[in-house]
């Protein structure tokens, strides 16, 4: 047994002793007894190592032949080598094995090391098993999701096949005139439903323009923040106007005689006198809403022909539609605008 092995055993004993001291309280007397037994065991191992060294040195000194390292090529010499090895095994086999004394702590140290190694291997196996279990559960959930989707698709296809079979059975008993009348009736019903839906969408879009969008468009026209920059804009802010930094002015600076007339001239200059054709003059928000609705109506009417709508000026309404990717300017003329053809890819 080499000195390196003894050093490792001693280091391991110190590590085990430190771990035991951290996890449990040991009596001082028990601690002294353990240290005494440990020192005694180390002395025994050192003495045994010295005995083996002395025996090895004596054996080397008494041996006239060179130690057997490799088999000889000479058959007679090789036979003698085998006889020497056989004789050594026969002498060592009956001898008692070198075992530690009953009071030695070496068996406990070896058992503790084996237990610690087993615990480490078990913990690593548990971690690996938990990781595999997590992955398996995720895979199971994914497969279950695929199965649910497949079942839904299968149910929908079965229902569709059943409806088609029913329709085919019904149509097979109808005349061509009755079938044509049913198709016309279905087309009319579909057209009626689309008309109601278009009307509902137009009302919702009109409400969207009049409620939140018109005030933001009017603010941008008056030099305020761009549409979407400030969401809470009321009529008082639009009436007061905005300064050069885009901030709302205070009403105290605008409460001067003739303010209503100046305000109306500002509305006419920006949105034109055509928005005030009614009996009551429109404020900034109402004028912006009217212009936006008229512009959208012109753009919708020009969709079929694919032509651009000629703009009277660069308005905040047009810029908003372009930023929202609803419309686009002409590549060479920013005074011409048209809606994006969203259905072209489907038509092609």
PDB file of C-alpha atoms in Angstrom, residues 162-346:
ATOM      1  CA  UNK A 162     -73.352  13.981 -43.346  1.00  0.00           C
ATOM      2  CA  UNK A 163     -74.693  17.393 -44.417  1.00  0.00           C
ATOM      3  CA  UNK A 164     -73.497  16.882 -47.983  1.00  0.00           C
ATOM      4  CA  UNK A 165     -75.085  13.457 -48.108  1.00  0.00           C
ATOM      5  CA  UNK A 166     -78.346  14.898 -46.805  1.00  0.00           C
ATOM      6  CA  UNK A 167     -78.250  17.749 -49.320  1.00  0.00           C
ATOM      7  CA  UNK A 168     -77.456  15.346 -52.123  1.00  0.00           C
ATOM      8  CA  UNK A 169     -80.351  13.111 -51.121  1.00  0.00           C
ATOM      9  CA  UNK A 170     -82.719  16.090 -50.998  1.00  0.00           C
ATOM     10  CA  UNK A 171     -81.538  17.520 -54.320  1.00  0.00           C
ATOM     11  CA  UNK A 172     -81.826  14.170 -56.039  1.00  0.00           C
ATOM     12  CA  UNK A 173     -85.588  14.281 -55.430  1.00  0.00           C
ATOM     13  CA  UNK A 174     -85.954  17.882 -56.651  1.00  0.00           C
ATOM     14  CA  UNK A 175     -86.482  19.095 -60.166  1.00  0.00           C
ATOM     15  CA  UNK A 176     -84.013  21.407 -61.876  1.00  0.00           C
ATOM     16  CA  UNK A 177     -86.406  24.351 -61.509  1.00  0.00           C
ATOM     17  CA  UNK A 178     -86.786  23.768 -57.785  1.00  0.00           C
ATOM     18  CA  UNK A 179     -83.004  23.479 -57.399  1.00  0.00           C
ATOM     19  CA  UNK A 180     -82.518  26.752 -59.279  1.00  0.00           C
ATOM     20  CA  UNK A 181     -85.098  28.510 -57.104  1.00  0.00           C
ATOM     21  CA  UNK A 182     -83.379  27.218 -53.959  1.00  0.00           C
ATOM     22  CA  UNK A 183     -80.021  28.515 -55.183  1.00  0.00           C
ATOM     23  CA  UNK A 184     -81.486  31.930 -55.996  1.00  0.00           C
ATOM     24  CA  UNK A 185     -83.174  32.058 -52.599  1.00  0.00           C
ATOM     25  CA  UNK A 186     -79.904  31.119 -50.866  1.00  0.00           C
ATOM     26  CA  UNK A 187     -77.993  33.797 -52.814  1.00  0.00           C
ATOM     27  CA  UNK A 188     -80.575  36.423 -51.912  1.00  0.00           C
ATOM     28  CA  UNK A 189     -80.426  35.431 -48.249  1.00  0.00           C
ATOM     29  CA  UNK A 190     -76.631  35.580 -48.351  1.00  0.00           C
ATOM     30  CA  UNK A 191     -76.766  38.999 -50.024  1.00  0.00           C
ATOM     31  CA  UNK A 192     -79.200  40.233 -47.396  1.00  0.00           C
ATOM     32  CA  UNK A 193     -76.956  39.009 -44.578  1.00  0.00           C
ATOM     33  CA  UNK A 194     -73.931  40.673 -46.149  1.00  0.00           C
ATOM     34  CA  UNK A 195     -75.902  43.902 -46.512  1.00  0.00           C
ATOM     35  CA  UNK A 196     -76.790  43.888 -42.824  1.00  0.00           C
ATOM     36  CA  UNK A 197     -73.195  43.148 -41.912  1.00  0.00           C
ATOM     37  CA  UNK A 198     -71.868  45.932 -44.138  1.00  0.00           C
ATOM     38  CA  UNK A 199     -74.327  48.368 -42.588  1.00  0.00           C
ATOM     39  CA  UNK A 200     -73.260  47.308 -39.099  1.00  0.00           C
ATOM     40  CA  UNK A 201     -69.576  47.687 -39.989  1.00  0.00           C
ATOM     41  CA  UNK A 202     -70.175  51.127 -41.485  1.00  0.00           C
ATOM     42  CA  UNK A 203     -71.958  52.257 -38.338  1.00  0.00           C
ATOM     43  CA  UNK A 204     -69.150  50.933 -36.147  1.00  0.00           C
ATOM     44  CA  UNK A 205     -66.526  52.616 -38.333  1.00  0.00           C
ATOM     45  CA  UNK A 206     -68.459  55.888 -38.281  1.00  0.00           C
ATOM     46  CA  UNK A 207     -68.694  55.742 -34.488  1.00  0.00           C
ATOM     47  CA  UNK A 208     -64.971  55.058 -34.282  1.00  0.00           C
ATOM     48  CA  UNK A 209     -64.221  58.091 -36.425  1.00  0.00           C
ATOM     49  CA  UNK A 210     -66.523  60.426 -34.520  1.00  0.00           C
ATOM     50  CA  UNK A 211     -65.578  59.313 -31.007  1.00  0.00           C
ATOM     51  CA  UNK A 212     -61.805  58.847 -30.580  1.00  0.00           C
ATOM     52  CA  UNK A 213     -60.250  59.290 -34.032  1.00  0.00           C
ATOM     53  CA  UNK A 214     -61.629  62.649 -35.180  1.00  0.00           C
ATOM     54  CA  UNK A 215     -60.270  64.530 -32.164  1.00  0.00           C
ATOM     55  CA  UNK A 216     -56.760  63.097 -32.690  1.00  0.00           C
ATOM     56  CA  UNK A 217     -56.843  63.935 -36.425  1.00  0.00           C
ATOM     57  CA  UNK A 218     -57.990  67.480 -35.637  1.00  0.00           C
ATOM     58  CA  UNK A 219     -55.178  67.842 -33.086  1.00  0.00           C
ATOM     59  CA  UNK A 220     -52.584  66.826 -35.687  1.00  0.00           C
ATOM     60  CA  UNK A 221     -54.058  69.284 -38.193  1.00  0.00           C
ATOM     61  CA  UNK A 222     -53.787  72.081 -35.606  1.00  0.00           C
ATOM     62  CA  UNK A 223     -50.101  71.390 -34.973  1.00  0.00           C
ATOM     63  CA  UNK A 224     -50.545  69.045 -32.035  1.00  0.00           C
ATOM     64  CA  UNK A 225     -49.319  65.461 -31.580  1.00  0.00           C
ATOM     65  CA  UNK A 226     -49.717  62.932 -34.363  1.00  0.00           C
ATOM     66  CA  UNK A 227     -52.645  60.562 -34.247  1.00  0.00           C
ATOM     67  CA  UNK A 228     -52.084  58.125 -31.405  1.00  0.00           C
ATOM     68  CA  UNK A 229     -49.559  60.299 -29.586  1.00  0.00           C
ATOM     69  CA  UNK A 230     -52.147  61.556 -27.099  1.00  0.00           C
ATOM     70  CA  UNK A 231     -55.396  59.621 -26.687  1.00  0.00           C
ATOM     71  CA  UNK A 232     -57.322  61.945 -24.348  1.00  0.00           C
ATOM     72  CA  UNK A 233     -58.113  65.016 -26.485  1.00  0.00           C
ATOM     73  CA  UNK A 234     -61.314  66.988 -25.877  1.00  0.00           C
ATOM     74  CA  UNK A 235     -63.051  69.870 -27.672  1.00  0.00           C
ATOM     75  CA  UNK A 236     -61.633  72.467 -25.250  1.00  0.00           C
ATOM     76  CA  UNK A 237     -58.066  71.495 -26.169  1.00  0.00           C
ATOM     77  CA  UNK A 238     -58.915  71.734 -29.865  1.00  0.00           C
ATOM     78  CA  UNK A 239     -60.562  75.127 -29.366  1.00  0.00           C
ATOM     79  CA  UNK A 240     -57.517  76.479 -27.515  1.00  0.00           C
ATOM     80  CA  UNK A 241     -55.080  75.111 -30.102  1.00  0.00           C
ATOM     81  CA  UNK A 242     -51.464  74.026 -29.717  1.00  0.00           C
ATOM     82  CA  UNK A 243     -48.149  75.862 -29.485  1.00  0.00           C
ATOM     83  CA  UNK A 244     -45.032  75.338 -31.594  1.00  0.00           C
ATOM     84  CA  UNK A 245     -43.940  72.426 -29.402  1.00  0.00           C
ATOM     85  CA  UNK A 246     -47.243  70.615 -29.938  1.00  0.00           C
ATOM     86  CA  UNK A 247     -48.454  71.307 -26.391  1.00  0.00           C
ATOM     87  CA  UNK A 248     -52.037  72.450 -25.692  1.00  0.00           C
ATOM     88  CA  UNK A 249     -52.499  76.170 -25.109  1.00  0.00           C
ATOM     89  CA  UNK A 250     -54.413  77.532 -22.141  1.00  0.00           C
ATOM     90  CA  UNK A 251     -57.833  79.085 -22.684  1.00  0.00           C
ATOM     91  CA  UNK A 252     -56.749  82.307 -20.992  1.00  0.00           C
ATOM     92  CA  UNK A 253     -54.644  83.188 -24.025  1.00  0.00           C
ATOM     93  CA  UNK A 254     -57.518  82.746 -26.427  1.00  0.00           C
ATOM     94  CA  UNK A 255     -60.386  84.409 -24.609  1.00  0.00           C
ATOM     95  CA  UNK A 256     -60.182  87.577 -26.644  1.00  0.00           C
ATOM     96  CA  UNK A 257     -62.923  89.393 -28.507  1.00  0.00           C
ATOM     97  CA  UNK A 258     -63.635  87.935 -31.909  1.00  0.00           C
ATOM     98  CA  UNK A 259     -62.328  84.514 -30.889  1.00  0.00           C
ATOM     99  CA  UNK A 260     -65.301  82.660 -32.396  1.00  0.00           C
ATOM    100  CA  UNK A 261     -64.790  84.394 -35.721  1.00  0.00           C
ATOM    101  CA  UNK A 262     -61.069  83.620 -35.724  1.00  0.00           C
ATOM    102  CA  UNK A 263     -61.788  80.036 -34.768  1.00  0.00           C
ATOM    103  CA  UNK A 264     -64.258  79.656 -37.630  1.00  0.00           C
ATOM    104  CA  UNK A 265     -61.761  81.137 -40.101  1.00  0.00           C
ATOM    105  CA  UNK A 266     -59.165  78.632 -38.889  1.00  0.00           C
ATOM    106  CA  UNK A 267     -61.605  75.755 -39.460  1.00  0.00           C
ATOM    107  CA  UNK A 268     -62.439  77.048 -42.953  1.00  0.00           C
ATOM    108  CA  UNK A 269     -58.750  77.419 -43.822  1.00  0.00           C
ATOM    109  CA  UNK A 270     -57.858  73.893 -42.728  1.00  0.00           C
ATOM    110  CA  UNK A 271     -60.906  71.840 -43.666  1.00  0.00           C
ATOM    111  CA  UNK A 272     -62.576  74.179 -46.147  1.00  0.00           C
ATOM    112  CA  UNK A 273     -65.910  75.918 -46.083  1.00  0.00           C
ATOM    113  CA  UNK A 274     -67.606  72.881 -47.659  1.00  0.00           C
ATOM    114  CA  UNK A 275     -67.745  71.077 -44.306  1.00  0.00           C
ATOM    115  CA  UNK A 276     -69.983  73.855 -42.945  1.00  0.00           C
ATOM    116  CA  UNK A 277     -72.732  73.599 -45.549  1.00  0.00           C
ATOM    117  CA  UNK A 278     -75.284  72.876 -42.815  1.00  0.00           C
ATOM    118  CA  UNK A 279     -77.157  75.339 -40.640  1.00  0.00           C
ATOM    119  CA  UNK A 280     -74.880  74.871 -37.622  1.00  0.00           C
ATOM    120  CA  UNK A 281     -71.118  75.479 -37.943  1.00  0.00           C
ATOM    121  CA  UNK A 282     -68.929  72.515 -37.092  1.00  0.00           C
ATOM    122  CA  UNK A 283     -66.169  72.508 -34.516  1.00  0.00           C
ATOM    123  CA  UNK A 284     -62.689  71.096 -35.148  1.00  0.00           C
ATOM    124  CA  UNK A 285     -63.561  67.529 -34.206  1.00  0.00           C
ATOM    125  CA  UNK A 286     -66.727  67.454 -36.295  1.00  0.00           C
ATOM    126  CA  UNK A 287     -64.938  68.976 -39.287  1.00  0.00           C
ATOM    127  CA  UNK A 288     -62.167  66.361 -39.074  1.00  0.00           C
ATOM    128  CA  UNK A 289     -64.753  63.560 -38.789  1.00  0.00           C
ATOM    129  CA  UNK A 290     -66.649  64.843 -41.841  1.00  0.00           C
ATOM    130  CA  UNK A 291     -63.476  65.052 -43.925  1.00  0.00           C
ATOM    131  CA  UNK A 292     -62.351  61.559 -42.846  1.00  0.00           C
ATOM    132  CA  UNK A 293     -65.701  59.990 -43.725  1.00  0.00           C
ATOM    133  CA  UNK A 294     -65.774  61.711 -47.130  1.00  0.00           C
ATOM    134  CA  UNK A 295     -62.211  60.584 -47.889  1.00  0.00           C
ATOM    135  CA  UNK A 296     -62.950  56.972 -46.923  1.00  0.00           C
ATOM    136  CA  UNK A 297     -66.126  57.000 -49.032  1.00  0.00           C
ATOM    137  CA  UNK A 298     -64.174  58.227 -52.080  1.00  0.00           C
ATOM    138  CA  UNK A 299     -61.486  55.605 -51.554  1.00  0.00           C
ATOM    139  CA  UNK A 300     -64.054  52.802 -51.265  1.00  0.00           C
ATOM    140  CA  UNK A 301     -65.801  53.913 -54.459  1.00  0.00           C
ATOM    141  CA  UNK A 302     -62.500  53.890 -56.370  1.00  0.00           C
ATOM    142  CA  UNK A 303     -61.572  50.343 -55.338  1.00  0.00           C
ATOM    143  CA  UNK A 304     -63.231  48.692 -58.314  1.00  0.00           C
ATOM    144  CA  UNK A 305     -61.484  50.853 -60.902  1.00  0.00           C
ATOM    145  CA  UNK A 306     -58.130  50.849 -59.129  1.00  0.00           C
ATOM    146  CA  UNK A 307     -57.708  54.578 -59.706  1.00  0.00           C
ATOM    147  CA  UNK A 308     -56.138  56.988 -57.239  1.00  0.00           C
ATOM    148  CA  UNK A 309     -58.199  59.638 -55.445  1.00  0.00           C
ATOM    149  CA  UNK A 310     -56.983  63.190 -56.019  1.00  0.00           C
ATOM    150  CA  UNK A 311     -56.372  64.991 -52.723  1.00  0.00           C
ATOM    151  CA  UNK A 312     -56.925  68.715 -52.310  1.00  0.00           C
ATOM    152  CA  UNK A 313     -54.094  68.951 -49.787  1.00  0.00           C
ATOM    153  CA  UNK A 314     -51.812  66.912 -47.536  1.00  0.00           C
ATOM    154  CA  UNK A 315     -54.216  66.109 -44.707  1.00  0.00           C
ATOM    155  CA  UNK A 316     -53.785  64.336 -41.392  1.00  0.00           C
ATOM    156  CA  UNK A 317     -56.558  61.929 -42.420  1.00  0.00           C
ATOM    157  CA  UNK A 318     -54.597  60.736 -45.452  1.00  0.00           C
ATOM    158  CA  UNK A 319     -51.371  60.410 -43.470  1.00  0.00           C
ATOM    159  CA  UNK A 320     -53.164  58.354 -40.810  1.00  0.00           C
ATOM    160  CA  UNK A 321     -54.564  55.929 -43.405  1.00  0.00           C
ATOM    161  CA  UNK A 322     -51.088  55.467 -44.868  1.00  0.00           C
ATOM    162  CA  UNK A 323     -49.475  54.934 -41.444  1.00  0.00           C
ATOM    163  CA  UNK A 324     -52.198  52.415 -40.611  1.00  0.00           C
ATOM    164  CA  UNK A 325     -51.317  50.543 -43.846  1.00  0.00           C
ATOM    165  CA  UNK A 326     -54.860  50.930 -45.101  1.00  0.00           C
ATOM    166  CA  UNK A 327     -54.003  53.171 -48.047  1.00  0.00           C
ATOM    167  CA  UNK A 328     -50.939  54.153 -50.055  1.00  0.00           C
ATOM    168  CA  UNK A 329     -49.754  57.247 -51.883  1.00  0.00           C
ATOM    169  CA  UNK A 330     -48.898  57.224 -55.559  1.00  0.00           C
ATOM    170  CA  UNK A 331     -45.162  56.470 -55.952  1.00  0.00           C
ATOM    171  CA  UNK A 332     -44.617  59.752 -57.830  1.00  0.00           C
ATOM    172  CA  UNK A 333     -47.412  61.963 -56.520  1.00  0.00           C
ATOM    173  CA  UNK A 334     -48.195  62.357 -52.802  1.00  0.00           C
ATOM    174  CA  UNK A 335     -51.456  64.152 -53.695  1.00  0.00           C
ATOM    175  CA  UNK A 336     -52.978  60.909 -54.988  1.00  0.00           C
ATOM    176  CA  UNK A 337     -54.178  58.137 -52.692  1.00  0.00           C
ATOM    177  CA  UNK A 338     -55.861  54.742 -52.956  1.00  0.00           C
ATOM    178  CA  UNK A 339     -56.770  51.826 -50.688  1.00  0.00           C
ATOM    179  CA  UNK A 340     -54.547  48.771 -50.547  1.00  0.00           C
ATOM    180  CA  UNK A 341     -55.944  45.835 -52.514  1.00  0.00           C
ATOM    181  CA  UNK A 342     -56.071  43.250 -49.736  1.00  0.00           C
ATOM    182  CA  UNK A 343     -57.928  40.663 -51.829  1.00  0.00           C
ATOM    183  CA  UNK A 344     -55.626  40.591 -54.836  1.00  0.00           C
ATOM    184  CA  UNK A 345     -53.642  37.579 -53.622  1.00  0.00           C
ATOM    185  CA  UNK A 346     -56.833  35.599 -53.057  1.00  0.00           C
TER     186      UNK A 346
END
